[in-house]
Amino acid sequence: MALTRTIGLFVVVVLATGAVRGGDLAGIGQPPAVRPNIILILADDLGYGDLGVYGATDTKTPNLDRLAREGTRFTDFYANAPVCTPTRAGLITGRYQQRVMLERPLSSVGDDLQASLPVTGRSLPQLMAEAGYATALIGKWHLGFTKEAGPRAHGFGYFWGYLSGYLDWYAHVRGDGQTDLWENESPTTHRGYFHHETTRRAIRFIEQHKAEPFFLDLSYGAPHWPFQSPTTPSVAKREDNSMMQQPSDDNAPTRADYVAIMEDFDREIGKVLDAIRVQGLEQNTLVIFTSDNGGEWLSRNAPFFNRKDTVWEGGIRVPAIVRWPGVVPADTVTSQVGITMDFTATFLTLAGVSRPDQKLEGIDLMPTLTKGANVERTLYWRVVRPDARQRAVRQGDYKFIEDGGLMFLYNVRTDPEERRDLAGRDPSRVRAMQMLVTAWEKDVDEEANGAGKK
């Protein structure tokens, strides 16, 4: 009860000042009396409908379903981007990833080996560390390959995992065949299934830091391809610096293979949740589960249209579950629109961080989670690749999409499947929303190119 009362007082302060928006972090005031441990569990390429609690009928995910029963589940949560690198950049900076020119996944060949997220001293893990949190990234980084811009350069006190977009989960090599397994800045080795060791490392970090506040970015590579069995060791097929698997491949994996990976993933998360309980940390640990983007071709993105690497709902709307016993209501569902970089603002608020120069573009989600406050949002996405260009903006219940020069308008509250195009009925809204996304695009591009920097 004491914890609940303390946090309640903190929430009143946040509500009085309003939700945290870009540039407003300085107004929060003193750190809260009780600062929670924070564990962000980030799935990779998980479909919105891949969990039982989100409607899956062929996949058993009892641990994640239990997490939802013990916390609050979002129905309208989005990834910062429909692919991995940009979403992770949005999390670490708390801002749109276009501002740092990380809009596509970094490959492990060519010029991308020198590209990275700029080190500014204002990254999420750096600020959490300065606020007294032990920090760790266990799993996937995918924001640069150089030591000078690696996880520890951005403020993670400990790193174990890989720098590229995916691995052979047994051989621990990336697409070009180079070993890509690291502990801090040193190459390391491991025998066995990557995701299982990810769990063991996470539990060890929790045990080592149970007496101090900690922030753990637990970035599993599951269920991203290669779709290797968690019980039968194998060697992933490599071709053209990639391990990408397609339905047209010989001996292509099946949905049953994917389900086995998902159910193993759920069991691993269950072990982490058990460790929190065994260490007596449940009441003061905020646990978040989400995905970096929508699912691939084996995923279940239902009820949404399309998939990863598109700005349609199937590419960007993702599961999001938040649990903090005694603070975040249990067995609750919220329709608040959220996005990955909201977690950045939320974590920094809870840590008592005040940085006026941070210019966060997400909002603090605690007023929604604790008091049911609902904030209307305007959010933007863009995909630019050689074979496609897409833009989208969601404002309130409406979403405008520009895909290959064609314009679409949907009310995604009443039509989340994006089946009933309203563009012909409401051309004025189409024009207004197109102007919004064009202005946003100009703003982020000017900053990326240096025109918006002081």
XYZ file of C-alpha atoms in Angstrom:
454
model
C 0.000 0.000 0.000
C 2.852 2.385 0.771
C 4.222 1.897 -2.728
C 0.856 2.551 -4.297
C 0.349 5.732 -2.282
C 3.810 7.045 -3.154
C 3.387 6.457 -6.846
C -0.091 7.909 -6.675
C 1.331 11.194 -5.457
C 3.852 11.133 -8.287
C 1.137 10.520 -10.852
C -0.820 13.509 -9.592
C 2.227 15.673 -10.279
C 2.506 14.312 -13.809
C -1.176 14.877 -14.502
C -0.914 18.426 -13.250
C 1.913 19.203 -15.649
C 0.398 17.271 -18.562
C 1.716 14.380 -20.586
C 5.396 14.571 -21.421
C 5.966 15.797 -24.954
C 9.017 16.769 -26.914
C 10.949 19.413 -25.013
C 8.711 19.237 -21.894
C 10.789 16.874 -19.789
C 12.315 19.678 -17.753
C 8.969 20.473 -16.118
C 8.640 17.199 -14.275
C 10.486 18.285 -11.141
C 12.023 16.061 -8.472
C 12.605 12.324 -8.959
C 9.776 10.118 -7.658
C 10.271 8.698 -4.166
C 10.142 5.156 -5.512
C 11.917 4.483 -8.789
C 11.095 1.124 -10.323
C 13.378 -1.354 -11.962
C 12.561 -1.385 -15.676
C 12.704 -4.392 -17.978
C 11.842 -3.826 -21.632
C 11.343 -7.136 -23.451
C 11.550 -6.454 -27.171
C 10.498 -9.143 -29.643
C 11.726 -9.073 -33.236
C 9.221 -9.346 -36.132
C 6.358 -10.498 -33.906
C 2.916 -10.410 -35.468
C 0.176 -8.479 -33.673
C -1.964 -11.602 -33.481
C 0.766 -14.080 -32.524
C -0.120 -14.155 -28.820
C -3.087 -15.883 -27.242
C -4.164 -12.677 -25.544
C -4.147 -10.976 -28.974
C -6.270 -13.661 -30.606
C -3.901 -16.464 -31.644
C -5.598 -19.856 -31.609
C -2.707 -22.028 -32.790
C -0.045 -20.677 -30.422
C 0.063 -21.218 -26.657
C 1.642 -18.240 -24.887
C 0.601 -18.681 -21.232
C 3.356 -16.510 -19.764
C 2.687 -13.491 -21.952
C -1.050 -14.003 -21.519
C -0.486 -13.977 -17.747
C 1.598 -10.812 -18.043
C -1.397 -9.177 -19.756
C -3.775 -10.375 -17.029
C -1.471 -8.909 -14.401
C -1.096 -5.603 -16.229
C -2.485 -3.399 -18.985
C -2.643 -4.341 -22.654
C -2.627 -1.788 -25.487
C -4.815 -2.308 -28.547
C -3.465 0.658 -30.554
C 0.275 0.572 -30.007
C 2.722 1.181 -32.849
C 6.365 0.597 -33.617
C 8.359 3.660 -34.609
C 8.985 1.975 -37.959
C 8.022 -1.179 -39.859
C 11.617 -2.485 -39.654
C 14.148 -2.966 -36.885
C 17.033 -0.452 -36.970
C 14.824 2.655 -37.162
C 12.511 1.514 -34.376
C 15.487 0.882 -32.105
C 16.891 4.305 -32.987
C 13.556 5.822 -31.994
C 13.729 4.044 -28.629
C 17.296 5.042 -27.819
C 16.874 8.695 -28.870
C 13.226 9.191 -27.949
C 12.725 10.938 -31.286
C 11.814 10.110 -34.861
C 14.634 8.059 -36.327
C 14.596 10.012 -39.582
C 16.309 12.815 -37.666
C 19.446 10.672 -37.348
C 19.192 9.182 -40.852
C 18.503 5.638 -39.659
C 15.466 4.797 -41.737
C 16.452 1.369 -43.104
C 17.936 -1.737 -41.454
C 21.723 -1.602 -41.348
C 23.239 -4.426 -43.387
C 26.461 -6.189 -42.450
C 28.245 -5.340 -45.720
C 29.498 -2.211 -47.478
C 29.057 1.322 -46.200
C 26.574 0.250 -43.525
C 29.453 -1.212 -41.519
C 30.524 2.375 -40.784
C 27.031 3.782 -40.204
C 25.741 4.125 -36.653
C 23.507 5.962 -34.251
C 25.376 9.170 -33.296
C 26.696 9.297 -29.735
C 25.272 12.455 -28.164
C 25.371 11.846 -24.420
C 21.576 12.109 -24.399
C 20.648 8.516 -25.234
C 18.130 6.661 -23.096
C 20.649 4.274 -21.464
C 23.138 7.104 -20.859
C 20.549 9.200 -19.045
C 19.301 6.203 -17.065
C 22.871 5.444 -15.994
C 23.431 9.050 -14.948
C 20.251 8.809 -12.869
C 21.768 5.937 -10.902
C 20.420 2.937 -12.799
C 22.479 -0.131 -13.615
C 21.962 -0.572 -17.358
C 22.299 -3.504 -19.721
C 21.442 -4.504 -23.259
C 21.171 -8.245 -23.671
C 20.382 -9.383 -27.200
C 20.168 -7.329 -30.376
C 21.721 -3.886 -30.975
C 21.565 -3.228 -34.761
C 22.485 0.441 -34.444
C 26.102 0.305 -35.568
C 29.051 -2.043 -35.811
C 31.879 0.107 -34.463
C 33.127 0.115 -30.883
C 32.928 3.914 -30.841
C 29.154 3.792 -31.414
C 28.270 0.485 -29.790
C 25.880 -0.177 -26.905
C 28.346 0.797 -24.193
C 29.235 4.057 -25.946
C 25.546 4.938 -25.605
C 25.434 4.222 -21.883
C 24.733 0.522 -21.434
C 26.951 -0.664 -18.602
C 26.833 -4.234 -19.855
C 26.256 -5.718 -23.293
C 25.982 -9.313 -24.436
C 24.570 -10.061 -27.839
C 24.977 -9.212 -31.509
C 25.387 -6.038 -33.538
C 23.724 -7.059 -36.807
C 20.081 -7.654 -37.679
C 19.963 -11.409 -37.046
C 22.116 -14.483 -36.480
C 22.306 -18.155 -37.167
C 20.867 -18.915 -33.720
C 23.264 -21.842 -33.230
C 26.447 -20.851 -35.100
C 26.112 -17.165 -34.077
C 27.255 -15.826 -37.434
C 25.605 -12.994 -39.347
C 24.530 -13.008 -42.992
C 28.016 -12.690 -44.432
C 29.297 -15.593 -42.319
C 31.236 -13.468 -39.822
C 30.916 -14.320 -36.144
C 28.794 -11.697 -34.413
C 28.607 -12.454 -30.708
C 29.985 -9.939 -28.213
C 30.389 -9.326 -24.519
C 30.898 -5.626 -24.046
C 33.475 -4.758 -26.747
C 35.069 -8.197 -26.979
C 34.122 -11.031 -29.324
C 32.910 -14.076 -27.437
C 31.622 -17.580 -28.074
C 28.724 -19.691 -26.922
C 27.490 -23.165 -27.714
C 23.750 -23.496 -27.965
C 20.546 -21.718 -28.941
C 20.987 -17.963 -28.722
C 17.622 -17.126 -27.152
C 18.157 -19.548 -24.268
C 21.466 -17.929 -23.375
C 19.812 -14.515 -23.685
C 17.464 -15.561 -20.891
C 20.265 -16.888 -18.697
C 22.222 -13.659 -19.076
C 19.143 -11.583 -18.250
C 18.450 -13.571 -15.091
C 22.059 -13.207 -14.002
C 21.859 -9.424 -14.491
C 18.666 -9.268 -12.406
C 20.276 -11.287 -9.612
C 23.430 -9.171 -9.628
C 21.578 -5.851 -9.480
C 18.580 -6.672 -7.285
C 19.748 -4.239 -4.588
C 19.813 -1.196 -6.902
C 17.527 0.237 -9.568
C 18.234 -1.273 -12.966
C 17.193 -0.816 -16.582
C 17.394 -3.940 -18.732
C 16.818 -3.755 -22.477
C 16.109 -7.441 -23.142
C 16.108 -7.530 -26.905
C 15.452 -11.095 -28.000
C 16.013 -11.994 -31.651
C 12.911 -14.182 -31.702
C 10.874 -14.829 -33.760
C 13.007 -13.288 -36.570
C 14.298 -15.657 -39.244
C 16.197 -17.935 -39.676
C 13.381 -20.048 -38.289
C 15.578 -22.622 -36.543
C 14.090 -25.143 -34.151
C 14.778 -24.381 -30.471
C 15.214 -28.110 -29.814
C 17.074 -29.382 -32.901
C 20.445 -27.708 -33.659
C 20.901 -26.750 -37.299
C 22.934 -24.588 -39.649
C 21.038 -21.764 -41.332
C 21.347 -21.541 -45.101
C 23.274 -18.461 -46.223
C 22.961 -16.948 -49.680
C 23.987 -13.505 -50.969
C 24.996 -12.293 -47.495
C 21.598 -13.213 -46.112
C 19.670 -15.913 -44.299
C 16.289 -14.552 -45.319
C 13.695 -17.265 -45.839
C 10.796 -16.991 -48.265
C 7.733 -19.174 -48.895
C 9.141 -20.043 -52.342
C 12.326 -21.580 -50.883
C 12.947 -25.296 -51.079
C 12.004 -26.873 -47.743
C 10.541 -23.555 -46.629
C 9.655 -23.363 -42.933
C 6.008 -23.606 -41.974
C 3.687 -21.890 -39.572
C 4.127 -24.936 -37.308
C 7.870 -24.218 -37.160
C 7.120 -20.622 -36.263
C 4.658 -21.671 -33.548
C 7.317 -23.882 -31.961
C 9.691 -20.905 -31.866
C 7.006 -18.667 -30.374
C 6.063 -21.155 -27.668
C 9.716 -21.598 -26.725
C 10.059 -17.790 -26.648
C 7.107 -17.576 -24.283
C 8.707 -20.142 -21.968
C 11.925 -18.111 -21.902
C 10.008 -14.983 -20.935
C 8.324 -17.026 -18.222
C 11.757 -17.808 -16.761
C 12.572 -14.092 -16.605
C 9.260 -13.341 -14.894
C 9.924 -16.167 -12.423
C 13.348 -14.706 -11.639
C 11.779 -11.339 -10.844
C 9.398 -13.063 -8.433
C 12.087 -15.232 -6.808
C 14.227 -12.160 -6.145
C 11.266 -10.413 -4.506
C 11.240 -7.647 -7.108
C 7.747 -7.898 -8.605
C 6.252 -4.981 -6.708
C 8.952 -2.574 -7.802
C 9.618 -3.745 -11.344
C 7.980 -2.299 -14.435
C 7.921 -4.964 -17.166
C 7.065 -4.035 -20.757
C 6.662 -6.408 -23.657
C 6.400 -5.237 -27.269
C 7.826 -5.793 -30.762
C 10.078 -3.718 -33.012
C 7.663 -3.986 -35.972
C 4.958 -6.149 -37.478
C 5.420 -9.772 -38.411
C 6.862 -11.521 -41.435
C 5.127 -13.979 -43.779
C 4.880 -16.756 -41.173
C 3.494 -14.365 -38.557
C -0.154 -13.803 -37.732
C -0.782 -10.079 -38.127
C -4.548 -10.465 -37.874
C -6.766 -8.592 -37.948
C -4.568 -6.156 -39.848
C -3.582 -5.867 -43.486
C -0.052 -6.369 -44.814
C 3.145 -7.009 -42.842
C 6.677 -5.926 -41.951
C 8.278 -3.155 -44.031
C 4.997 -1.456 -44.903
C 3.160 1.445 -43.244
C -0.106 -0.480 -43.317
C -1.333 -1.587 -39.886
C 0.151 -5.071 -40.246
C 3.602 -3.545 -40.575
C 3.524 -1.104 -37.665
C 0.822 -1.988 -35.127
C 2.309 -4.271 -32.471
C 1.421 -5.913 -29.170
C 2.289 -3.923 -26.043
C 1.828 -5.109 -22.470
C 2.808 -3.209 -19.312
C 2.913 -4.688 -15.796
C 3.737 -2.992 -12.501
C 1.793 -4.609 -9.639
C 0.033 -2.130 -7.387
C 0.619 0.756 -9.784
C -0.540 -0.268 -13.261
C -4.054 -1.775 -13.087
C -4.290 -5.502 -13.715
C -6.439 -7.172 -16.377
C -6.995 -3.865 -18.150
C -7.128 -2.917 -21.819
C -6.429 0.591 -23.130
C -7.135 2.058 -26.546
C -4.619 4.879 -26.001
C -2.545 5.310 -29.151
C 1.111 4.723 -28.332
C 4.457 4.390 -30.094
C 7.860 2.943 -29.196
C 9.444 6.277 -28.293
C 6.745 6.804 -25.639
C 8.628 4.265 -23.543
C 11.685 6.535 -23.671
C 9.728 9.424 -22.166
C 8.070 7.129 -19.634
C 11.325 5.573 -18.412
C 13.109 8.906 -18.092
C 10.161 10.373 -16.203
C 10.145 7.484 -13.746
C 13.898 7.838 -13.279
C 13.491 11.526 -12.471
C 15.584 12.674 -15.430
C 15.296 16.319 -16.443
C 16.991 17.261 -19.733
C 15.488 20.254 -21.569
C 17.765 19.570 -24.542
C 16.358 16.085 -25.015
C 13.369 17.267 -27.110
C 11.496 14.012 -26.711
C 8.762 13.288 -29.225
C 7.026 10.542 -27.273
C 4.763 11.007 -24.257
C 4.840 9.696 -20.712
C 2.362 6.806 -20.607
C 1.951 6.698 -16.818
C -1.100 9.002 -16.705
C -2.836 6.662 -19.146
C -1.730 3.544 -17.315
C -2.617 4.741 -13.815
C -5.530 7.137 -14.311
C -6.950 6.247 -17.703
C -6.048 9.631 -19.170
C -6.334 9.540 -22.956
C -4.320 11.785 -25.254
C -5.138 12.294 -28.933
C -2.034 11.653 -31.019
C -0.629 12.559 -34.402
C 2.047 10.043 -35.446
C 4.068 9.606 -38.629
C 5.789 6.827 -40.566
C 7.785 6.593 -43.757
C 9.305 3.807 -45.842
C 11.875 4.673 -48.500
C 13.473 1.803 -50.358
C 14.441 1.269 -54.016
C 11.210 -0.523 -54.893
C 8.753 1.357 -52.691
C 7.966 4.684 -51.078
C 5.231 4.946 -48.473
C 4.117 7.620 -46.027
C 1.479 7.543 -43.336
C 0.051 9.714 -40.585
C -2.431 8.771 -37.898
C -4.334 11.675 -36.389
C -6.936 10.685 -33.847
C -8.940 7.835 -35.359
C -7.976 8.604 -38.955
C -5.018 7.323 -40.892
C -3.765 8.643 -44.218
C -1.529 6.431 -46.371
C 0.370 7.326 -49.506
C 1.653 4.163 -51.176
C 3.248 4.244 -54.609
C 1.558 7.558 -55.405
C -1.913 6.285 -54.400
C -3.690 7.927 -51.482
C -5.902 6.169 -48.948
C -7.867 7.287 -45.910
C -9.219 5.037 -43.180
C -10.912 5.354 -39.827
C -8.752 2.771 -38.071
C -10.930 2.852 -34.976
C -13.957 1.508 -36.819
C -12.031 -0.107 -39.679
C -8.708 -1.388 -38.275
C -8.381 -3.817 -41.195
C -8.061 -0.834 -43.574
C -10.658 -2.209 -45.975
C -13.017 0.771 -46.407
C -11.149 3.581 -48.141
C -12.705 6.965 -47.312
C -10.495 9.076 -49.583
C -13.265 9.694 -52.114
C -15.770 10.700 -49.445
C -13.525 13.054 -47.507
C -11.011 14.717 -49.869
C -10.551 17.700 -47.553
C -9.259 15.429 -44.789
C -6.980 13.719 -47.306
C -5.468 17.065 -48.291
C -5.073 18.179 -44.686
C -3.369 14.952 -43.623
C -1.138 14.945 -46.674
C -0.019 18.444 -45.714
C 0.699 17.202 -42.177
C 2.958 14.376 -43.278
C 4.669 16.607 -45.854
C 5.461 19.200 -43.197
C 6.737 16.486 -40.836
C 8.878 15.042 -43.606
C 10.406 18.457 -44.332
C 11.157 18.973 -40.637
C 12.901 15.644 -40.010
C 14.814 15.777 -43.287
C 16.087 19.295 -42.598
C 17.370 18.201 -39.207
C 18.954 15.075 -40.682
C 20.732 17.176 -43.295
C 21.951 19.664 -40.724
C 19.605 22.553 -41.541
C 17.637 22.063 -38.355
C 20.678 21.852 -36.048
C 21.882 24.825 -34.091
